[in-house]
XYZ file of C-alpha atoms in Angstrom:
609
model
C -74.032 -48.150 22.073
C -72.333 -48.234 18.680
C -71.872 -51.649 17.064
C -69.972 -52.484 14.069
C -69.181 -55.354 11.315
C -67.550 -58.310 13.370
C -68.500 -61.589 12.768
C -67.635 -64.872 14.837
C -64.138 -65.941 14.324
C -65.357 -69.672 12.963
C -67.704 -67.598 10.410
C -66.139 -68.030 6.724
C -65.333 -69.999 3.786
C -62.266 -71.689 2.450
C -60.688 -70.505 -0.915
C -62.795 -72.600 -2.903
C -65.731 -71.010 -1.713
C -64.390 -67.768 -2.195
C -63.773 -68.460 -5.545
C -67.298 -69.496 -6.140
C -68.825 -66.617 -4.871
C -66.966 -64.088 -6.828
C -67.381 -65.935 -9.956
C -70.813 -66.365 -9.389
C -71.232 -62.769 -8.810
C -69.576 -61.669 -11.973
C -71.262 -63.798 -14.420
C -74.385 -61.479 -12.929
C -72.947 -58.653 -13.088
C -74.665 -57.138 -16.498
C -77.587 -58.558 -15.657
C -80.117 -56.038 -14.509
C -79.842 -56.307 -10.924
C -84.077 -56.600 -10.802
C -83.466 -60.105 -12.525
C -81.004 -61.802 -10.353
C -82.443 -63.564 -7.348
C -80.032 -63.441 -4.109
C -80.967 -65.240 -0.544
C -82.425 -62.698 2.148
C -83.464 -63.165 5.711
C -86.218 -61.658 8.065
C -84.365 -60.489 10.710
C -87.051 -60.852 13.290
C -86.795 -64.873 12.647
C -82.928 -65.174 11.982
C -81.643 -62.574 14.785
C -84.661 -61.695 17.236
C -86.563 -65.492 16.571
C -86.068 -66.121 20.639
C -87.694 -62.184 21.143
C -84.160 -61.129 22.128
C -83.165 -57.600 21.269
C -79.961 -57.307 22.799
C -77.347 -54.782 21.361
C -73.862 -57.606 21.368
C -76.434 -60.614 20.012
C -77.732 -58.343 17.186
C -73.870 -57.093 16.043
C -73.412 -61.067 16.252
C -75.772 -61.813 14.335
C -76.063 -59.318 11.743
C -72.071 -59.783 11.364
C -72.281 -63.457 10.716
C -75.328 -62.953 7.908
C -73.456 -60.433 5.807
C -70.548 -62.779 6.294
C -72.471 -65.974 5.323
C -72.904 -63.698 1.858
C -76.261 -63.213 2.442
C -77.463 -59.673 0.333
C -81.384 -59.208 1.178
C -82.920 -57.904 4.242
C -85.872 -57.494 5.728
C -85.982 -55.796 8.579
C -89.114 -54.937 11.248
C -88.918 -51.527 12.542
C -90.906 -50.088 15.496
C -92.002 -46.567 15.878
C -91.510 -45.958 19.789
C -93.342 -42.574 20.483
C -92.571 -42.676 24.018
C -88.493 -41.898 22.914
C -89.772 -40.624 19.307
C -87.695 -42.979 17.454
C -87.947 -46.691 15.426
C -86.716 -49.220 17.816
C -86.083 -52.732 16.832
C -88.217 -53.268 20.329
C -91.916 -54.464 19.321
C -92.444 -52.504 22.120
C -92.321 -49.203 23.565
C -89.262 -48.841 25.403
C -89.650 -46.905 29.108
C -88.787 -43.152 28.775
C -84.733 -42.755 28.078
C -82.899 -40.898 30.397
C -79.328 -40.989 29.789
C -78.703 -44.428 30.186
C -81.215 -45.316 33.217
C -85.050 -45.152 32.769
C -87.161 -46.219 35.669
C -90.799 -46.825 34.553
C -92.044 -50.166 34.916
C -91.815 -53.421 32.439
C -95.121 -55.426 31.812
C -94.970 -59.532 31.271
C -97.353 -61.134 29.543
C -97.613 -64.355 28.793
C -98.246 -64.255 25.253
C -97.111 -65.754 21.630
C -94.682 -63.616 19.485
C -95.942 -63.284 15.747
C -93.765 -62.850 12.766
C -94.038 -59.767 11.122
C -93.870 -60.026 7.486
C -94.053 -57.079 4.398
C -97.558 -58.669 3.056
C -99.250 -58.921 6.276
C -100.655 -56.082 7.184
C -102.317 -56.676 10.799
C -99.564 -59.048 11.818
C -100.345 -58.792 15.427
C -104.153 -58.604 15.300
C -105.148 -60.546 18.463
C -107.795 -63.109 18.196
C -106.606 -64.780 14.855
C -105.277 -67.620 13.376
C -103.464 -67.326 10.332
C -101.552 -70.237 8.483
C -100.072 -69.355 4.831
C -98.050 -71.363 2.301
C -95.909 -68.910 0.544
C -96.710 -65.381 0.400
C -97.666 -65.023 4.230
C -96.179 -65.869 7.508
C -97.797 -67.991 9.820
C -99.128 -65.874 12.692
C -100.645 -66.720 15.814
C -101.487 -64.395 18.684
C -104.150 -64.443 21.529
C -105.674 -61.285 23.338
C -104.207 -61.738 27.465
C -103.803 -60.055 30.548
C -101.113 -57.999 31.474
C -99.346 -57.883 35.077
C -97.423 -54.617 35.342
C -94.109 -55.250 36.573
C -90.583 -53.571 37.123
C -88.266 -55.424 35.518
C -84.485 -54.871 34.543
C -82.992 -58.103 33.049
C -79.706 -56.293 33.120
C -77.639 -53.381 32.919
C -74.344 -51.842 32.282
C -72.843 -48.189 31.396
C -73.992 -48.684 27.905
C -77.259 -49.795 28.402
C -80.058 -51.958 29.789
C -81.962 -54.698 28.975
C -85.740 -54.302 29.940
C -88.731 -57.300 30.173
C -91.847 -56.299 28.197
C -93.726 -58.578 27.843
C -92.385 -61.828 26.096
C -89.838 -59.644 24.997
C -86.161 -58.398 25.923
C -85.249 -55.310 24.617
C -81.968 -53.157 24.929
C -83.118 -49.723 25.490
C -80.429 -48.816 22.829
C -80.817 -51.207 19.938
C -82.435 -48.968 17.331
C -82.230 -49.191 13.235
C -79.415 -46.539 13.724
C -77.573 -50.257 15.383
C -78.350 -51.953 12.212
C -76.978 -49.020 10.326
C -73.927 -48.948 12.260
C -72.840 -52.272 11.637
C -74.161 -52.412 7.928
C -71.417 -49.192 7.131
C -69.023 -50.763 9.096
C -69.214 -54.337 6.793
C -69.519 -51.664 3.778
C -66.509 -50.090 4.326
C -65.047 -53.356 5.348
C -65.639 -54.656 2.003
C -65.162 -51.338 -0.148
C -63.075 -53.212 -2.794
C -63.370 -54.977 -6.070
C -63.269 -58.607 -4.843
C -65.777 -58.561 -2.000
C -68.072 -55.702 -2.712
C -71.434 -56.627 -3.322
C -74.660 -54.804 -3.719
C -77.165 -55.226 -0.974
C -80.630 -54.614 -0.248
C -83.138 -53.769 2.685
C -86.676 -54.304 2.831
C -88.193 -52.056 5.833
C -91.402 -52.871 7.260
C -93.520 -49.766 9.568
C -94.933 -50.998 12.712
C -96.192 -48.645 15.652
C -94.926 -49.977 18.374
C -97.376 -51.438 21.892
C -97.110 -49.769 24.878
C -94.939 -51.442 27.575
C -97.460 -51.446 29.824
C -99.710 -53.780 26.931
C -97.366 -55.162 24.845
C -99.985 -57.732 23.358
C -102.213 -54.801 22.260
C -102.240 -53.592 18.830
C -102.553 -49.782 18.700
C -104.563 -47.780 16.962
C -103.594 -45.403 14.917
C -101.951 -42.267 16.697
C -102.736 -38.578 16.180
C -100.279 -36.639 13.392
C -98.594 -35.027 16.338
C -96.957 -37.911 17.224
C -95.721 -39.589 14.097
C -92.183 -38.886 12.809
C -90.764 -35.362 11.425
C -87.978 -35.153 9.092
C -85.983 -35.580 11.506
C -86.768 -38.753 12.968
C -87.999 -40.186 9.238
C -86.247 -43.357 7.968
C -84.160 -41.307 6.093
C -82.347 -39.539 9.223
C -81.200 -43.526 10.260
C -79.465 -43.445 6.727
C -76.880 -40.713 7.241
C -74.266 -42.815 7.555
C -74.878 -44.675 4.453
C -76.104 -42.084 2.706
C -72.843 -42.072 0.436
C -73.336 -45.811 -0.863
C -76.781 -45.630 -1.593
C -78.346 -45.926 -4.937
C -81.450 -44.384 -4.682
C -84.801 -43.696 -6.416
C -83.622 -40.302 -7.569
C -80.487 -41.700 -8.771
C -82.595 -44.416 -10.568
C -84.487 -42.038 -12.643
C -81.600 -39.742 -13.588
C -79.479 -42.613 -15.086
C -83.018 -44.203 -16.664
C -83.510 -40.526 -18.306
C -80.753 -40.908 -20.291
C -78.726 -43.997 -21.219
C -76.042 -42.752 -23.359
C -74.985 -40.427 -20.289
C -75.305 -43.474 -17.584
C -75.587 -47.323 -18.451
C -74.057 -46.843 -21.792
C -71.526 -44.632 -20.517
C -68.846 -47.082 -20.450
C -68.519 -47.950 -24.367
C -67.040 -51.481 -23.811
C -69.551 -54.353 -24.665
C -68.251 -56.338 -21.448
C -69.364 -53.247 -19.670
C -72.330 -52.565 -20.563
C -75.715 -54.361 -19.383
C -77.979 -56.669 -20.775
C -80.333 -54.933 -22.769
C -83.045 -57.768 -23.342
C -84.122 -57.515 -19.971
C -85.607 -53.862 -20.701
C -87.166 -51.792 -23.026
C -85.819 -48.286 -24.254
C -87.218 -45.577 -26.489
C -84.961 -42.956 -28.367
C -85.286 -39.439 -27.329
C -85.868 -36.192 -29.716
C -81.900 -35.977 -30.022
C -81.290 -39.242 -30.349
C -80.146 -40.722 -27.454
C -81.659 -43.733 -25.646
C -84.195 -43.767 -22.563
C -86.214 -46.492 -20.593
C -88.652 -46.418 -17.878
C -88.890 -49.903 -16.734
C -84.690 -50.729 -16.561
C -82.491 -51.377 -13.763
C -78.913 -50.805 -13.870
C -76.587 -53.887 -13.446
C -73.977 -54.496 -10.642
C -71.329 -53.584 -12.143
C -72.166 -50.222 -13.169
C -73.869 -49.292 -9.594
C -70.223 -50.643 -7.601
C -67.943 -48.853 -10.111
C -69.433 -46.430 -11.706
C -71.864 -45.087 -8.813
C -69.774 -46.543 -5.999
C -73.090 -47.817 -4.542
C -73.742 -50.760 -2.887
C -77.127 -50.576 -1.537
C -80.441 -49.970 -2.242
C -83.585 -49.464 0.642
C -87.283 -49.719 0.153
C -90.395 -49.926 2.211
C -92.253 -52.684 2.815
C -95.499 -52.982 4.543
C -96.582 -50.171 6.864
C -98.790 -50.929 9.497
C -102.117 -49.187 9.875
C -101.370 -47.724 13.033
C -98.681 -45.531 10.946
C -101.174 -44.958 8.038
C -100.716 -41.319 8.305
C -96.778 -41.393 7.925
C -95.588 -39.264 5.045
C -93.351 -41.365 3.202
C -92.518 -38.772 0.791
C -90.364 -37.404 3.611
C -87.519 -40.475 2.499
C -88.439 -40.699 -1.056
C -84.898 -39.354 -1.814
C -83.321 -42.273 -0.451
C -86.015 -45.286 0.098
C -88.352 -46.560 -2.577
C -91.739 -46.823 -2.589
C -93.369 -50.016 -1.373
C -93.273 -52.564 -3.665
C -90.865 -51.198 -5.444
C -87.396 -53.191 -5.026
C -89.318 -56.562 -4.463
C -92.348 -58.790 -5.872
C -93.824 -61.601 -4.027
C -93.928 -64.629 -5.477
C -96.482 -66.945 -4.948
C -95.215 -70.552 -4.596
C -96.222 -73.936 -3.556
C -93.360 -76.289 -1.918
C -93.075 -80.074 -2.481
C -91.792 -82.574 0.224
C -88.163 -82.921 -1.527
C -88.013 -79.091 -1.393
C -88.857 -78.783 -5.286
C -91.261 -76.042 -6.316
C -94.779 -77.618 -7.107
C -95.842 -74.305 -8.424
C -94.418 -71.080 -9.059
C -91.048 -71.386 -10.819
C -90.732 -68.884 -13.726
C -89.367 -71.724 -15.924
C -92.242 -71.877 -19.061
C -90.807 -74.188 -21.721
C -93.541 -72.154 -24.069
C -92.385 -68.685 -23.033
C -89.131 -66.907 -23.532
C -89.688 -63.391 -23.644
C -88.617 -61.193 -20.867
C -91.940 -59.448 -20.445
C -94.123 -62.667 -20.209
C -91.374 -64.713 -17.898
C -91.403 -61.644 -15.698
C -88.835 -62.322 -12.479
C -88.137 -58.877 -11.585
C -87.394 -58.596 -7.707
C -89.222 -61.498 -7.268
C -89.124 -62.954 -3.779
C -90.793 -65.776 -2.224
C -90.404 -66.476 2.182
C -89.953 -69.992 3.420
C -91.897 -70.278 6.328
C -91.577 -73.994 7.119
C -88.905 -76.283 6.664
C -86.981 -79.133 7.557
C -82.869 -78.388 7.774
C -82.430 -81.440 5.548
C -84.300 -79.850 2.728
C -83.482 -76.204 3.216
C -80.241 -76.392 0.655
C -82.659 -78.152 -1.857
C -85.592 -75.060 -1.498
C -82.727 -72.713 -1.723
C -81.292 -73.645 -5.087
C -84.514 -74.444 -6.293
C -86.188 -71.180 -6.341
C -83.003 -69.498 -7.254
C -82.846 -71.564 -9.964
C -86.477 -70.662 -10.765
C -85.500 -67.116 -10.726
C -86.507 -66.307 -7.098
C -85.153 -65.057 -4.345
C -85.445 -66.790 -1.057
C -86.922 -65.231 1.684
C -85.759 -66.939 4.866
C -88.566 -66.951 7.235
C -87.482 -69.511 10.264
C -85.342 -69.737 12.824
C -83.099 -72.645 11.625
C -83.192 -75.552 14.377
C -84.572 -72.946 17.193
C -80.884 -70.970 17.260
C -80.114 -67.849 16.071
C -77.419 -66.583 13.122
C -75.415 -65.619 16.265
C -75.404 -68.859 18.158
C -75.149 -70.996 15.521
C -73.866 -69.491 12.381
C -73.237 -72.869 10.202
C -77.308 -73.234 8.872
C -77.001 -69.514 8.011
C -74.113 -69.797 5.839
C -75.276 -73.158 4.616
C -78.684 -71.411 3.498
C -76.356 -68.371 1.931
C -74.197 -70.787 -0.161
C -76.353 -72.762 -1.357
C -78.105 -70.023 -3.223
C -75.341 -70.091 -6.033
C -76.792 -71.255 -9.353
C -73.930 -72.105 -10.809
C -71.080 -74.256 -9.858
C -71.874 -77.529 -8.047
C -70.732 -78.227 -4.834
C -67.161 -78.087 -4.561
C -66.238 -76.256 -8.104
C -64.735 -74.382 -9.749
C -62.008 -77.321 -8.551
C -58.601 -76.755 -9.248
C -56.205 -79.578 -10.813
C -53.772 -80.558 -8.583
C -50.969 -81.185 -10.814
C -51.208 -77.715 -12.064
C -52.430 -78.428 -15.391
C -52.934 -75.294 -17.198
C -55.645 -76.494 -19.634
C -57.833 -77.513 -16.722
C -59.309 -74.232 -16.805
C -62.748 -73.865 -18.615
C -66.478 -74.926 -17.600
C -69.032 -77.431 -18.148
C -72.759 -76.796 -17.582
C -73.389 -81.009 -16.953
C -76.949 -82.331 -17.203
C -76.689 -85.730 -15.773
C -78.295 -86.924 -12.220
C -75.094 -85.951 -10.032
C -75.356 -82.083 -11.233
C -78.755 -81.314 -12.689
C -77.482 -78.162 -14.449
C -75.014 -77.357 -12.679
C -71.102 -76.677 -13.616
C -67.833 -78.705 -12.813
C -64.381 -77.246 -14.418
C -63.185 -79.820 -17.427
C -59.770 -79.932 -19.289
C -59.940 -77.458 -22.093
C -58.675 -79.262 -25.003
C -61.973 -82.217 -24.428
C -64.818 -82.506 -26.906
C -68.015 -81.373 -26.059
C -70.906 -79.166 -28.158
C -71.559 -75.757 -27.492
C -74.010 -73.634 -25.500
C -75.155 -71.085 -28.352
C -77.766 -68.069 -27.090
C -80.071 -66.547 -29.731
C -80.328 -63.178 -30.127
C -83.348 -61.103 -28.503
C -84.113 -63.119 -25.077
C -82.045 -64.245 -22.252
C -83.795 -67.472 -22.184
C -83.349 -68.575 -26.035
C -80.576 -71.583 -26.782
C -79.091 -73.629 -29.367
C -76.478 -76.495 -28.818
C -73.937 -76.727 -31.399
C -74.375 -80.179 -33.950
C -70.470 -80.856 -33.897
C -68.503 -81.453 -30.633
C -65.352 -79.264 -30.029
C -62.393 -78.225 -27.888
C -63.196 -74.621 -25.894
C -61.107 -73.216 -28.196
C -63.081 -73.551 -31.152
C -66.722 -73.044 -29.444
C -67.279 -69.347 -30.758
C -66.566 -70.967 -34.307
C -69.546 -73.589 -33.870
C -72.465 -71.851 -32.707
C -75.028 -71.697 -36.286
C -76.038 -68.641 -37.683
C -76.663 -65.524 -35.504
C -76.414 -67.531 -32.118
C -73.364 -67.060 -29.793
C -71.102 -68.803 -27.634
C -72.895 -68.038 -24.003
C -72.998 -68.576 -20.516
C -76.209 -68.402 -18.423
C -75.883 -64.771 -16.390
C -78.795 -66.164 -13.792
C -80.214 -69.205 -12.298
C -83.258 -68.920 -14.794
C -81.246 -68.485 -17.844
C -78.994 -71.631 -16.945
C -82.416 -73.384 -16.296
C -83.836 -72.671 -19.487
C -80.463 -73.912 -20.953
C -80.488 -77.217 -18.852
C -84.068 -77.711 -20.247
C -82.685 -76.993 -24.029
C -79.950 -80.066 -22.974
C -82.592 -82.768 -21.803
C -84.808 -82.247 -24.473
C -82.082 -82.480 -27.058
C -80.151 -85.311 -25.207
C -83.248 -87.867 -26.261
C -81.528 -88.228 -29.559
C -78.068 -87.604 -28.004
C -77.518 -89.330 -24.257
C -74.122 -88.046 -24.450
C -75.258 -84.249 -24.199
C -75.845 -84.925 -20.416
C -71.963 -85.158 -19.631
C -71.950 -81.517 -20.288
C -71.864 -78.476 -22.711
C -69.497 -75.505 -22.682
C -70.352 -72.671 -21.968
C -68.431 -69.591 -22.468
C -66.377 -69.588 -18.715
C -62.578 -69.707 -18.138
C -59.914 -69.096 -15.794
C -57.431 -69.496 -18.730
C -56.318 -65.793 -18.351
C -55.032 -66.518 -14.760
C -56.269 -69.766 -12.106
C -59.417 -69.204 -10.050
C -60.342 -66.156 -12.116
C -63.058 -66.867 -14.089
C -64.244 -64.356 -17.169
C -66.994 -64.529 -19.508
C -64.714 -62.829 -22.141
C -63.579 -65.791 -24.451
C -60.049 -67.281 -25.239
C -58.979 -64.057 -24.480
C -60.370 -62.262 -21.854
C -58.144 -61.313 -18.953
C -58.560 -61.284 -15.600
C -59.500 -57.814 -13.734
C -58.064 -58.696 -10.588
C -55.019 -58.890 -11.920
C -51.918 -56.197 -12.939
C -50.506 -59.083 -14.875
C -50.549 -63.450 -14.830
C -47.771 -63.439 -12.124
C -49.123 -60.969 -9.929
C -51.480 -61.901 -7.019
C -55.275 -61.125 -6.770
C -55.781 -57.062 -6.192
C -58.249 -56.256 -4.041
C -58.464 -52.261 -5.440
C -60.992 -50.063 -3.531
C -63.943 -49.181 -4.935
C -64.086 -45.702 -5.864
C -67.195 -44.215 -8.645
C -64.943 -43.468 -12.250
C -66.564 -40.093 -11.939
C -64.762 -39.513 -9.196
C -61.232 -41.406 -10.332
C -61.394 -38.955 -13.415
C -61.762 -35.829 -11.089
C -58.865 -37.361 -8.714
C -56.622 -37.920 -11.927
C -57.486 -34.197 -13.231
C -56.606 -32.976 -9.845
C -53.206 -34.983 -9.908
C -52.263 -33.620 -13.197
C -53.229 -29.960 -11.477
C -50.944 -30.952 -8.694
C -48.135 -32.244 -10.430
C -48.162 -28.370 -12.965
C -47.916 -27.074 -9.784
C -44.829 -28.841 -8.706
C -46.223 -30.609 -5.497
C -45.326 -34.095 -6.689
C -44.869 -34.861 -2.927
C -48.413 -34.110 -1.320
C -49.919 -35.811 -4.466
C -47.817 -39.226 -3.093
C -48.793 -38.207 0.232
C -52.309 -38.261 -0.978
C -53.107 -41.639 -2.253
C -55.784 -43.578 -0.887
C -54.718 -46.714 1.538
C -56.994 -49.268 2.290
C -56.763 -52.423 4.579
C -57.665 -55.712 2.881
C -60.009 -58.504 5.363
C -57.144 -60.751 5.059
C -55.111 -57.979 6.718
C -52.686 -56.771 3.381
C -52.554 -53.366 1.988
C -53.423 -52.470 -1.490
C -53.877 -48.668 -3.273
C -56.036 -47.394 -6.146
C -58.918 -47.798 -7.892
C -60.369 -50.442 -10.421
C -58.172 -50.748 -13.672
């Protein structure tokens, strides 16, 4: 059964929101993308928490996260080798037989346990585990099985088998997951709602249906997966957007022919978040960099990135080198985090905030990732922005108020927005008398926002966020308060007018605020910091006074939405044109441009100006 990208029709955000998000995703985009927190979900809590593995509940739900702008996944895969495949099925499915099988289910009455990348015997019966950060909580008891046939339901496309406490489409596989993630991919294959996503996948060997509270051993060589039932056969059909580990080292090889590539400062990413060496000729290497959003989307056309998790014992003999093409290593594209939780949802311990440290390599946040395991709806917004703001990303390891993303959606998307670091609630707000100068932003310190921003009228007096050279996390306030016009012209010595690219920079510039507001209360009404929408309304740019809006053919002209296409590529399709045209067929060249449909249902042509 194919499924695709189609999320609930009450599943979305107003413009406002839309706004937010965008911005918020291009004041990242030269960060490294190793450095930028984003929320992610298990899927076995937020899809399958209710042990349903049902082919229409998982395009639901699956749908409605990548809609709710969620980017991280991890997801718990099942090596079947009864069908010789990875299920999403805990357990092994009856033998496949067209679309009927009939060998019989077994029921047990027995407690599901979460199945998380750090916890390696997950379903080890007889044990009691209960973890704060860094592990799930699992519980599971050794019981007796009563073999039973049972078909919960069926239709031409598939069925729907009891095993145990589970129910389990006998067609729901990671290829379904991959279905619906290129659908949403190609959905979203444009310069406004693109965004670079991740997967975490986790090995498990799946029980037998006839004990599906047994954990297997492991199984003889014979029966593991070939190269052409590896994780990297399920990625086929996203094998053209991914940015893999061989694509990694390439670009980190050589700058000057990747990263730096582009020439434009605004371009080009942050270079204090990694170290390079110069190569015999001259040009620039690094082995520890990541390459930032921007330059993955439009210069790769990428948009996502897989790596292994934890793989199970019982698949200890699984030759991982077999997807080492496409799927990095474990460990690789995330770093646990271990954190502590307070009542109020703040972080006890944990954050990366150190008001003694500023260097990149001691306030190290790279693909950090801490799971939330237990929490109260109430407080779920306030853990959310709180480790994002400590520079990690939350791991979503419940199933909010007992219902899944695809019978209750709201939580989900509530949990996804509230991951943005930097406007507050309701901003970037537009004036409604159409003022032109209400156009620039405020990072405020006061109770009400607590570091985060609010839009303010440009031509007000406030001092200036400054950022000293050599660390991300480094800031100076201007002594004399100006207009936005007249920021750049404030900022002492070799500082310069900034705006925090992450939730950690803007908390180490928050920090800078309170300490310096004891001698200056009036510091905690806000700062500017280098963000406008002067250029054109709701478009905001990290370029200055001047900096125009790249969504935009010119001020009148509505938001573009242009298709994402690598430049290597655009400069191949242009050389071919020019080809084309010498050859006098102007007309198939016409014929030939690309034509995309927009998600709000308009057309639009081209690539990325």
């Amino acid at each position: 059964m194919s499924l695709n990208y189609d999320p609930g029709s009450a599943v979305g955000f107003n413009e406002t929101w839309d706004t937010t998000f965008l911005s918020d995703r291009d004041v990242s985009s030269q960060v490294p993308i190793n450095f930028v927190p984003h929320p992610a979900v298990y899927l076995s809590k937020a899809c399958f928490g209710q042990n349903r593995y049902e082919d229409n509940a998982a395009e639901t739900c699956l749908s409605n996260l990548l809609a709710s702008q969620i980017r991280r996944y991890v997801i718990d895969v099942y090596w079947d080798t009864t069908n010789n495949r990875f299920n999403l099925c805990p357990v092994e499915l009856p033998r496949s037989s067209g679309n009927s099988s009939q060998v019989a289910a077994a029921n047990a009455d027995v407690t599901a346990s979460p199945r998380a990348f750090n916890t390696p015997n997950a379903r080890q019966a007889n044990t009691t585990t209960v973890a704060n950060s860094t592990s799930s909580v699992v519980v599971s008891s050794t019981t007796t099985t009563t073999p039973s046939s049972t078909i919960v339901s069926s239709n031409s496309d598939t069925q729907v088998y009891q095993l145990g406490p589970y129910q389990c489409s006998d067609t729901l596989t990671l290829a379904s997951i991959t279905a619906v993630f290129s659908d949403y991919l190609k959905e979203t294959a444009n310069t406004i709602d693109g965004k670079v996503l991740s997967w975490i996948l986790n090995l498990h060997l799946a029980s037998t249906y006839d004990a599906p509270a047994t954990v297997r051993d492991e199984i003889p060589a014979a029966q593991l997966p070939n190269t052409t039932t590896s994780i990297r056969a399920y990625l086929d059909d996203v094998s053209d957007v991914l940015y893999t580990p061989v694509t990694l080292l390439s670009d980190r090889s050589n700058l000057n022919s990747s990263w730096y590539r582009r020439g434009q400062q605004d371009e080009l990413p942050l270079a204090n978040y990694f170290t390079t060496y110069a190569l015999p000729n001259g040009d620039i290497a690094t082995n520890d960099g990541w390459p930032d959003e921007n330059y993955i989307q439009l210069v790769k056309g990428a948009r996502l990135l897989v790596g292994f998790g934890n793989i199970d014992s019982g698949l200890s003999g699984y030759n991982t080198s077999m997807d080492s093409d496409r799927v990095y290593a474990p460990g690789y594209i995330y770093s646990l985090r271990d954190v502590s939780i307070g009542f109020n949802g703040e972080l006890a311990t944990g954050c990366y905030y150190d008001v003694d440290n500023f260097a990149v390599d001691q306030v190290n946040n790279s693909w950090a990732i801490a799971p939330i395991n237990s929490v109260n709806p109430p407080t779920l917004g306030d853990v959310a922005d709180n480790l994002t703001t400590c520079g990690i990303s939350q791991l979503l390891n419940v199933t909010i108020d007992g219902a899944t993303a695809d019978q209750n959606a709201a939580p989900y998307q509530d949990f996804g927005s509230n991951a943005i670091f930097s406007w507050a609630y309701g901003q970037p707000q537009n004036d409604t008398s159409n003022n032109d100068d209400f156009r620039c932003a405020l990072m405020v310190a006061n109770d009400d926002y607590r570091g985060h921003w609010r839009v303010e009228y440009c031509d007000r007096y406030y001092r200036v966020a400054c950022k000293e050279p050599g660390s991300p996390y480094r800031w100076r306030l201007s002594t004399h308060s100006v207009p936005f016009r007249l920021a750049d012209e404030v900022c002492a010595g070799d500082t310069t007018f900034e705006v925090p690219r992450t939730g950690l920079e803007n908390t180490y510039l928050y920090n800078r605020v309170l300490t310096d507001a004891r001698d200056d209360a009036g510091l905690l009404n806000g700062v500017w910091i280098d963000f406008n929408s002067l250029s054109v309304e709701s478009c905001w740019v990290t370029t200055g006074l001047n900096g125009t809006c790249p969504y935009y053919q010119d001020s009148s002209a509505r938001r573009s939405r242009q298709i994402l296409i690598p430049t290597i590529a655009a400069l191949i399709v242009l050389i071919l044109t020019v080809f084309t045209i010498l050859a006098k067929c102007g007309s198939n060249a016409r014929n030939s441009r690309i034509r995309r449909r927009g998600e709000g249902g308009w057309d639009y042509e081209g690539v990325p100006s």
